[in-house]
GROMACS .gro file of C-alpha atoms in nm:
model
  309
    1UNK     CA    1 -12.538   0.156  -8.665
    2UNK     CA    2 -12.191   0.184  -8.816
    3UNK     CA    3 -11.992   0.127  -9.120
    4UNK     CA    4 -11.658  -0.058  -9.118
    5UNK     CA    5 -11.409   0.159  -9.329
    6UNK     CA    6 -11.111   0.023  -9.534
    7UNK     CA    7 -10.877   0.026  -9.225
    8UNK     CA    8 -11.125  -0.214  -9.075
    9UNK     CA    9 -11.236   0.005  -8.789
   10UNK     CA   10 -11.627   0.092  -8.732
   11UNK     CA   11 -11.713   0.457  -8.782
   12UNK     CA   12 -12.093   0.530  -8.668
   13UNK     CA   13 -12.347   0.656  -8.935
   14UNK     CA   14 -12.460   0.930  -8.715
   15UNK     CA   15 -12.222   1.195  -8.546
   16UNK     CA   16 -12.238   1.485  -8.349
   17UNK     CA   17 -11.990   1.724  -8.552
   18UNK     CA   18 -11.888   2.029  -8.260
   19UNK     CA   19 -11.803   2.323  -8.537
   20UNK     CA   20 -11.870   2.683  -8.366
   21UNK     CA   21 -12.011   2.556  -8.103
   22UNK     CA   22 -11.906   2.767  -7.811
   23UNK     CA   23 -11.658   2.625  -7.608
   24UNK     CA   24 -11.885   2.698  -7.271
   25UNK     CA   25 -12.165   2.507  -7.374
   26UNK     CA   26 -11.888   2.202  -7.485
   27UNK     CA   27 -11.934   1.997  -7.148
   28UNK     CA   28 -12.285   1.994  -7.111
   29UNK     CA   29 -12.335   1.964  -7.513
   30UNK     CA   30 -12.090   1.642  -7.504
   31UNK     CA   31 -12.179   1.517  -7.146
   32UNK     CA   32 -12.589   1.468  -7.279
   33UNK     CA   33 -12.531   1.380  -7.618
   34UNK     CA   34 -12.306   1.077  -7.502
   35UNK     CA   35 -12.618   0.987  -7.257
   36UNK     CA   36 -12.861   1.029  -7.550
   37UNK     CA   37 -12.671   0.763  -7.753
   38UNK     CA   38 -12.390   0.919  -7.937
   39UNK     CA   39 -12.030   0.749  -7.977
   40UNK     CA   40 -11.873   0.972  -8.250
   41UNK     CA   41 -11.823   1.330  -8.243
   42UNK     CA   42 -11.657   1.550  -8.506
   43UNK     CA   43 -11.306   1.791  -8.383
   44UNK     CA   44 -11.094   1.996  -8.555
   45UNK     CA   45 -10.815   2.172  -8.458
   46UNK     CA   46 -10.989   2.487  -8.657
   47UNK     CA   47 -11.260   2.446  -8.419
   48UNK     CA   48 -11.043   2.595  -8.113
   49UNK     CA   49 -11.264   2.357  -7.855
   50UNK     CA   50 -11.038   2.076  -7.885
   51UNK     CA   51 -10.986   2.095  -7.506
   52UNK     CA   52 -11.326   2.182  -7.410
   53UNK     CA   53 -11.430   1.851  -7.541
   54UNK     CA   54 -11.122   1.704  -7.389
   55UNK     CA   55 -11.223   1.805  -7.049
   56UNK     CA   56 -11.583   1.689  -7.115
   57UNK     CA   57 -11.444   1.354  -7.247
   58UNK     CA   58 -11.242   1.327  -6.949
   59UNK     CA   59 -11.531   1.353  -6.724
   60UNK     CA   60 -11.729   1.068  -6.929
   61UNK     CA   61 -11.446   0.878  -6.893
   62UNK     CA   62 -11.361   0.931  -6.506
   63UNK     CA   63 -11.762   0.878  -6.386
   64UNK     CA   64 -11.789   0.569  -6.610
   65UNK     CA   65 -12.046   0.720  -6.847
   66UNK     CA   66 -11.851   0.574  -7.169
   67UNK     CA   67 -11.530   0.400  -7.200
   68UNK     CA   68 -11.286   0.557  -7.483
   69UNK     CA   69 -11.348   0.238  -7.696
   70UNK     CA   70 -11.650   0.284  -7.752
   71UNK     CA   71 -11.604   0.624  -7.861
   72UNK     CA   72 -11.474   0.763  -8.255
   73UNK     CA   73 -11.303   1.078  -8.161
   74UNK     CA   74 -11.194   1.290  -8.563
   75UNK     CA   75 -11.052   1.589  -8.559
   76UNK     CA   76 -10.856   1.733  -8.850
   77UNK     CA   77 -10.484   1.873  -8.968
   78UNK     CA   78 -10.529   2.242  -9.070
   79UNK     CA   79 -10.395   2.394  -9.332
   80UNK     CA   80 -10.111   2.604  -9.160
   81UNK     CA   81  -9.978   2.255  -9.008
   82UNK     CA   82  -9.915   2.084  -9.351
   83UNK     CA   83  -9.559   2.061  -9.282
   84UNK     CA   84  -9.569   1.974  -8.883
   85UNK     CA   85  -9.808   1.636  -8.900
   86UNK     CA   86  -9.667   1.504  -8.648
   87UNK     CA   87  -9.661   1.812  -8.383
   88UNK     CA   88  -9.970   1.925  -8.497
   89UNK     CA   89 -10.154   1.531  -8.401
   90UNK     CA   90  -9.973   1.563  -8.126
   91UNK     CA   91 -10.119   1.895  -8.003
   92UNK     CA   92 -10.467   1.804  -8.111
   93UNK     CA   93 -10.422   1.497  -7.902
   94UNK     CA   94 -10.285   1.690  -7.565
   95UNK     CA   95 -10.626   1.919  -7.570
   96UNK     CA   96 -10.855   1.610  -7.657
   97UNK     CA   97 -10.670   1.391  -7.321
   98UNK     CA   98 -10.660   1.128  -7.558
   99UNK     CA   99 -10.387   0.861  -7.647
  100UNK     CA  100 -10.532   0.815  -8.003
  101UNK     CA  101 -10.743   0.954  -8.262
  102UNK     CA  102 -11.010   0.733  -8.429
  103UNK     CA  103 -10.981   0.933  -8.716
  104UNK     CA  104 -10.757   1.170  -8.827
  105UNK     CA  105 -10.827   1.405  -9.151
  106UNK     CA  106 -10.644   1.645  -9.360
  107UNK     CA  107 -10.911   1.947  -9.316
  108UNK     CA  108 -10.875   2.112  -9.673
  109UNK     CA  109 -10.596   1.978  -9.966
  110UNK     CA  110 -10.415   2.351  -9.922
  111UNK     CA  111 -10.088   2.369  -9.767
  112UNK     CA  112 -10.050   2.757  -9.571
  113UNK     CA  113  -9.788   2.941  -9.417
  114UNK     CA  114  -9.714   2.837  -9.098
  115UNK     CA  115  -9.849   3.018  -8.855
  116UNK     CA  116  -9.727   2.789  -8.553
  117UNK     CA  117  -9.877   2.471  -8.415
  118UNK     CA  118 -10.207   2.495  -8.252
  119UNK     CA  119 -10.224   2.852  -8.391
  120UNK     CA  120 -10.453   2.731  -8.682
  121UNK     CA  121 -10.438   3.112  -8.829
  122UNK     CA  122 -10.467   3.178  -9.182
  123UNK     CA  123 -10.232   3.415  -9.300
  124UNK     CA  124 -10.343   3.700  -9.543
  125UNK     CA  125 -10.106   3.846  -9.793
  126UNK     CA  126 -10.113   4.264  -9.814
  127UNK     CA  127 -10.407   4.211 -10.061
  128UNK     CA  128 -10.624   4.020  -9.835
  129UNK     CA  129 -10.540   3.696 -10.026
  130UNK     CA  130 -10.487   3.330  -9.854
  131UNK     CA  131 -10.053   3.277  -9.790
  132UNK     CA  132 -10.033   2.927  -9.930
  133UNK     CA  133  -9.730   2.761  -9.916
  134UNK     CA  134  -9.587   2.607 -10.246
  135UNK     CA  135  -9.324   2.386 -10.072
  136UNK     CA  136  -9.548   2.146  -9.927
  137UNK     CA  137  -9.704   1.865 -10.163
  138UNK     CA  138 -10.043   1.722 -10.080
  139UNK     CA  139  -9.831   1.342 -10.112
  140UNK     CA  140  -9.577   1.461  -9.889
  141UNK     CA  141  -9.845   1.579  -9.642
  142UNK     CA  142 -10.029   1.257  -9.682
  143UNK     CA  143  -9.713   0.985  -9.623
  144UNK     CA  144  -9.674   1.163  -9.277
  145UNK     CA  145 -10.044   1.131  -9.211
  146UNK     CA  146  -9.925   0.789  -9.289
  147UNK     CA  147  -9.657   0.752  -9.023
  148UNK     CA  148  -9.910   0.907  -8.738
  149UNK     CA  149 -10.090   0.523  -8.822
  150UNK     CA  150  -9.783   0.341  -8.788
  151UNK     CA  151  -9.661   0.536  -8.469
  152UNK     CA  152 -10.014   0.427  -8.310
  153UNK     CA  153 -10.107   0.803  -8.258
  154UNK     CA  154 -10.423   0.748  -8.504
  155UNK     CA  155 -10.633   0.444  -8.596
  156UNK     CA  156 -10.766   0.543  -8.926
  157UNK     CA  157 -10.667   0.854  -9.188
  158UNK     CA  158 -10.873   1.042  -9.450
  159UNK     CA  159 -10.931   1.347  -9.644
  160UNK     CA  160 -11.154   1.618  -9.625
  161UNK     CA  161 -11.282   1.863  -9.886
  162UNK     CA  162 -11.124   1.679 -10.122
  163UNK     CA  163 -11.290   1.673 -10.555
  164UNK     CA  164 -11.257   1.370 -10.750
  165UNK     CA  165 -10.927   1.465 -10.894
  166UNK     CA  166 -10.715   1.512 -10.583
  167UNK     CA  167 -10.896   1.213 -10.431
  168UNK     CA  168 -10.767   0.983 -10.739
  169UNK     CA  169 -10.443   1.133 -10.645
  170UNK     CA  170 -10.444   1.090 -10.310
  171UNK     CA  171 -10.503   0.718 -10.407
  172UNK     CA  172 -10.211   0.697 -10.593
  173UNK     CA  173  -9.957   0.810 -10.392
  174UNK     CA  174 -10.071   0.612 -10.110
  175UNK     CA  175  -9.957   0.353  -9.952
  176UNK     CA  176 -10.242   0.383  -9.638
  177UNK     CA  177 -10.549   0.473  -9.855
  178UNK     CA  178 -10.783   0.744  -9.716
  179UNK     CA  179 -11.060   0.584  -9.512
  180UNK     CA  180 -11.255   0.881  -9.509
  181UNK     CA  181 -11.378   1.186  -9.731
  182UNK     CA  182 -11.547   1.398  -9.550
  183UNK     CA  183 -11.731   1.658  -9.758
  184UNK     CA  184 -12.011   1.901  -9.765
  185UNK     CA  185 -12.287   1.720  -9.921
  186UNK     CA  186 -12.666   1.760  -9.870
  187UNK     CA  187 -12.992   1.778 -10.070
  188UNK     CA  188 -12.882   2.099 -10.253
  189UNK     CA  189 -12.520   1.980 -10.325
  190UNK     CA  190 -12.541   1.613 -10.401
  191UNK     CA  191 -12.225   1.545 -10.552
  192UNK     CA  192 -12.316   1.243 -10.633
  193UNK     CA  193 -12.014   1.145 -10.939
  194UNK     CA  194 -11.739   1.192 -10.628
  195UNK     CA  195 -11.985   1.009 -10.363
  196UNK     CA  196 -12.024   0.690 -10.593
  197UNK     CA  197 -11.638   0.770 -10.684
  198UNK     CA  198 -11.535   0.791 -10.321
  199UNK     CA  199 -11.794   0.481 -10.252
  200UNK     CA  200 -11.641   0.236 -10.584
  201UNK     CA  201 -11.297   0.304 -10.471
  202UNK     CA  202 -11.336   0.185 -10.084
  203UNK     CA  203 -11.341   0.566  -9.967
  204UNK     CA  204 -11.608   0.632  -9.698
  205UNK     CA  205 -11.785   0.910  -9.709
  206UNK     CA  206 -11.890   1.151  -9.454
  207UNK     CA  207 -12.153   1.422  -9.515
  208UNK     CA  208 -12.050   1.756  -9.313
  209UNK     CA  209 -12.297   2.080  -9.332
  210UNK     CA  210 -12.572   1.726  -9.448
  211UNK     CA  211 -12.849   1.995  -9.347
  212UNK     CA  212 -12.685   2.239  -9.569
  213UNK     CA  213 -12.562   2.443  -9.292
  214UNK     CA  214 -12.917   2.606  -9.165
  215UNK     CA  215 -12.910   2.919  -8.961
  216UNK     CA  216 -12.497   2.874  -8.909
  217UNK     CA  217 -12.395   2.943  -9.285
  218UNK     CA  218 -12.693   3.161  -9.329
  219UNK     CA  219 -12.531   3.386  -9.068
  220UNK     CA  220 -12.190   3.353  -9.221
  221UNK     CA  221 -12.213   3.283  -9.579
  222UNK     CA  222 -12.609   3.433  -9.640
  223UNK     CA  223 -12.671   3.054  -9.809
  224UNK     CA  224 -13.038   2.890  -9.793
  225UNK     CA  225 -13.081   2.577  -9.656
  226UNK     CA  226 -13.287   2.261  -9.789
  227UNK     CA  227 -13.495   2.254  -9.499
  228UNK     CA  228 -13.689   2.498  -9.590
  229UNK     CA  229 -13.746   2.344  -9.943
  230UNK     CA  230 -14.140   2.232  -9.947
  231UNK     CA  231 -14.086   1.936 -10.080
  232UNK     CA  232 -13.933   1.845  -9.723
  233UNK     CA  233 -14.187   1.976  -9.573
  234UNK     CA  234 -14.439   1.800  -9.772
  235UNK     CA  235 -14.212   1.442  -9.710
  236UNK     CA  236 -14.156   1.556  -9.322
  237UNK     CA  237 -14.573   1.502  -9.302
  238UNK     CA  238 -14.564   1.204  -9.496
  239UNK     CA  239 -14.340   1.069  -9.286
  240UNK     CA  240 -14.469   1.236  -9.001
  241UNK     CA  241 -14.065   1.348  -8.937
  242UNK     CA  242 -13.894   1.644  -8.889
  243UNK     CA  243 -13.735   1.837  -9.211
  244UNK     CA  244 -13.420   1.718  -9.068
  245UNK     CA  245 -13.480   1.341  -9.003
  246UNK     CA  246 -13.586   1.309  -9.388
  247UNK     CA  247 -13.240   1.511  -9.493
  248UNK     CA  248 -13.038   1.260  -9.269
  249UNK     CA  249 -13.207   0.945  -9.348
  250UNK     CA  250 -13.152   1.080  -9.746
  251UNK     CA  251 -12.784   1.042  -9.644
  252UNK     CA  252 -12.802   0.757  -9.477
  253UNK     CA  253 -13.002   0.572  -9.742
  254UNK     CA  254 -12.724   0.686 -10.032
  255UNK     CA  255 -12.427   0.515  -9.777
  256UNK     CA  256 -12.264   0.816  -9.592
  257UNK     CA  257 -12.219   0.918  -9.245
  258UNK     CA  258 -12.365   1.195  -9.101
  259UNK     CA  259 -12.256   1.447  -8.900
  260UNK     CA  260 -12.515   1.740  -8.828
  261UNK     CA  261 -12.460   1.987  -8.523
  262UNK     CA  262 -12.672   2.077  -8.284
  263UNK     CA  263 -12.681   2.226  -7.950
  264UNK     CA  264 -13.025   2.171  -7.838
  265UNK     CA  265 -13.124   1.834  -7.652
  266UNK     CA  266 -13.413   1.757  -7.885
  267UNK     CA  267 -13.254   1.808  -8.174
  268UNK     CA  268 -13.008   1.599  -8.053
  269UNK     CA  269 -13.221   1.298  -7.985
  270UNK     CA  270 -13.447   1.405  -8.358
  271UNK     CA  271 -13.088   1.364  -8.532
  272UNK     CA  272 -13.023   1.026  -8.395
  273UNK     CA  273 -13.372   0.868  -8.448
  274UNK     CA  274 -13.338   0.806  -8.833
  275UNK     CA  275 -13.309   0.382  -8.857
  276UNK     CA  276 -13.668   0.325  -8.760
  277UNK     CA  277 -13.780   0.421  -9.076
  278UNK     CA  278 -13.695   0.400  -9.454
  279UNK     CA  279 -13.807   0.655  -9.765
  280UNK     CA  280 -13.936   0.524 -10.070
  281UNK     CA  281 -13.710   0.478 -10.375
  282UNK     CA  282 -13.967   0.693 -10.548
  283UNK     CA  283 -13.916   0.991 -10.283
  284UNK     CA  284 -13.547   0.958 -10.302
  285UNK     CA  285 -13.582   0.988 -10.654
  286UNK     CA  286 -13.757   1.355 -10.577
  287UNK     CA  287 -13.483   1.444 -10.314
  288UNK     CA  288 -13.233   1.366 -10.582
  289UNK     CA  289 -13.409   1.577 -10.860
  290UNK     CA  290 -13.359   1.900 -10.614
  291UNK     CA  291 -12.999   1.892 -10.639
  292UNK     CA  292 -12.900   2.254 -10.745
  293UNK     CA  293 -12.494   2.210 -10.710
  294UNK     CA  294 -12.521   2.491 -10.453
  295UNK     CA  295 -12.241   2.509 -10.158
  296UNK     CA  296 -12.363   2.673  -9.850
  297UNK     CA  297 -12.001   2.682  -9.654
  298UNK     CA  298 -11.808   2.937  -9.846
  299UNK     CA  299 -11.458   2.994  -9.668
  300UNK     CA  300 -11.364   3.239  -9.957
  301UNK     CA  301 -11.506   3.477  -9.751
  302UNK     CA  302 -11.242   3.479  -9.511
  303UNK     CA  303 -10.936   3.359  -9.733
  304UNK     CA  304 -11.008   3.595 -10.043
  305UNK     CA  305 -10.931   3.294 -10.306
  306UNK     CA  306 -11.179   3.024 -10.416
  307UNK     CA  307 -11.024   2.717 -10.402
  308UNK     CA  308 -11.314   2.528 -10.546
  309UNK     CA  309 -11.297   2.806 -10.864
   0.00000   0.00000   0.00000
């Protein structure tokens, strides 16, 4: 199952999204998930696995497991790059082994100092505060995203953490719209004005953290996650799902991709099993009255501002 985004390309609603996942258990994660089923998976340069999951792709490629086109390879511009597009695709695409990117995203709308190309550091002022760089617009970082499309480095461009306002901007200023918006968006943080915005405005959306983060941003951020809401519980029964099938088909139902991680082969398989089945209006009614506006992934914690404040 995919969805054709504004560029015309085919981005699958399911994806295997690779973020701290250990870059040891990258071939074998990669290597089963493409025999399970999967086509896209989910890179950032933040990541620092880029060329783990080159190397696995490699391999698929090489033994005939998967050809690239039928892969959608994202990964994402971070902030210290803002002013190096170009070098900073480049790199990305060097660790991946790849010719092109699929998709390529603009990880967070903050330019920071640079802290050298593939060196996605983020540099702390004396008072522990994120270094962002004032001499980089958003519009100039976008129209050389742009020119990555027209050099044939990158099939598709988007955005990524992006609100409402600096979306309509981004829409403005552009003369290659964002295909993408890839957000954190789940049960507990619905978001629904900038999803229907994103949607009305022929912005796909892609749902990262879509399980609200589980034991990963509980570790890191001490956040709760939906799945261990009753309600879900109660509708994983119904269903007779997991917790985490009824979260993804919620977000498939309401149009956006999906891009949970896991590690674990069942899981794996659980994640992708979510067309066979459908959930009442009436019960995604309830899912939607459990929104409580709460953000699990909290990188404040590590760049001492708020950028969502």
């Amino acid at each position: 199952m995919a969805i054709t985004l504004s560029s015309g390309f085919k981005i699958p609603i399911v994806g295997l999204g690779v973020w701290r996942m250990e870059p040891k258990e990258i071939r074998d994660l990669i290597i089963n998930a493409i025999q399970i089923g999967y086509r896209h998976f989910d890179c950032a340069a933040d990541y620092k696995n880029e060329a783990e999951v080159g190397d696995a792709l490699a391999e698929a490629f090489q033994t005939g497991l998967v050809k690239r086109e039928d892969l959608f390879i994202t990964t994402k511009l971070w902030n210290s790059d803002h002013g190096h597009v170009l070098e900073a695709c480049k790199d990305s695409l060097k660790k991946l082994r790849l010719e092109y990117l699929d998709l390529y995203l603009v990880h967070f709308p903050v330019a920071t100092k640079h802290t050298g190309v593939g060196n996605t550091g983020s540099a702390l002022d004396e008072d522990g505060v994120l270094e962002i760089d004032t001499t980089v617009s958003l519009e100039t970082t976008w129209h050389a995203m742009e020119d990555l499309v027209s050099k044939g480095l990158v099939r598709s461009i988007g955005i990524s953490n992006y609100d409402i306002f600096l979306t309509r901007d981004c829409l403005a200023y552009s003369k290659i719209k964002p295909a993408v918006n890839q957000i954190e968006t789940h049960p507990y943080f619905q978001r629904d004005s900038l999803v229907k915005f994103c949607l009305k405005h022929g912005i796909s959306v892609t749902a990262h953290t879509p399980l609200g983060g589980a034991a990963a941003n509980t570790e890191w951020f001490g956040t709760v996650s939906c799945l261990d809401d009753p309600v879900f519980k109660d509708l994983a029964k119904k269903y007779q799902r997991s917790v985490a099938q009824i979260a993804l088909r919620w977000g498939v139902q309401r149009n956006t991709v999906v891009i949970p991680k896991s590690s674990k082969l069942e899981r794996l398989k659980e994640n992708l099993e979510v067309f066979d089945f459908e959930l009442t209006k009436e019960d995604m009614e309830l899912i939607k009255s459990l929104d409580r506006k709460y953000r699990t992934n909290q990188p404040a914690k590590f760049w001492g501002i708020d950028l969502y404040a």
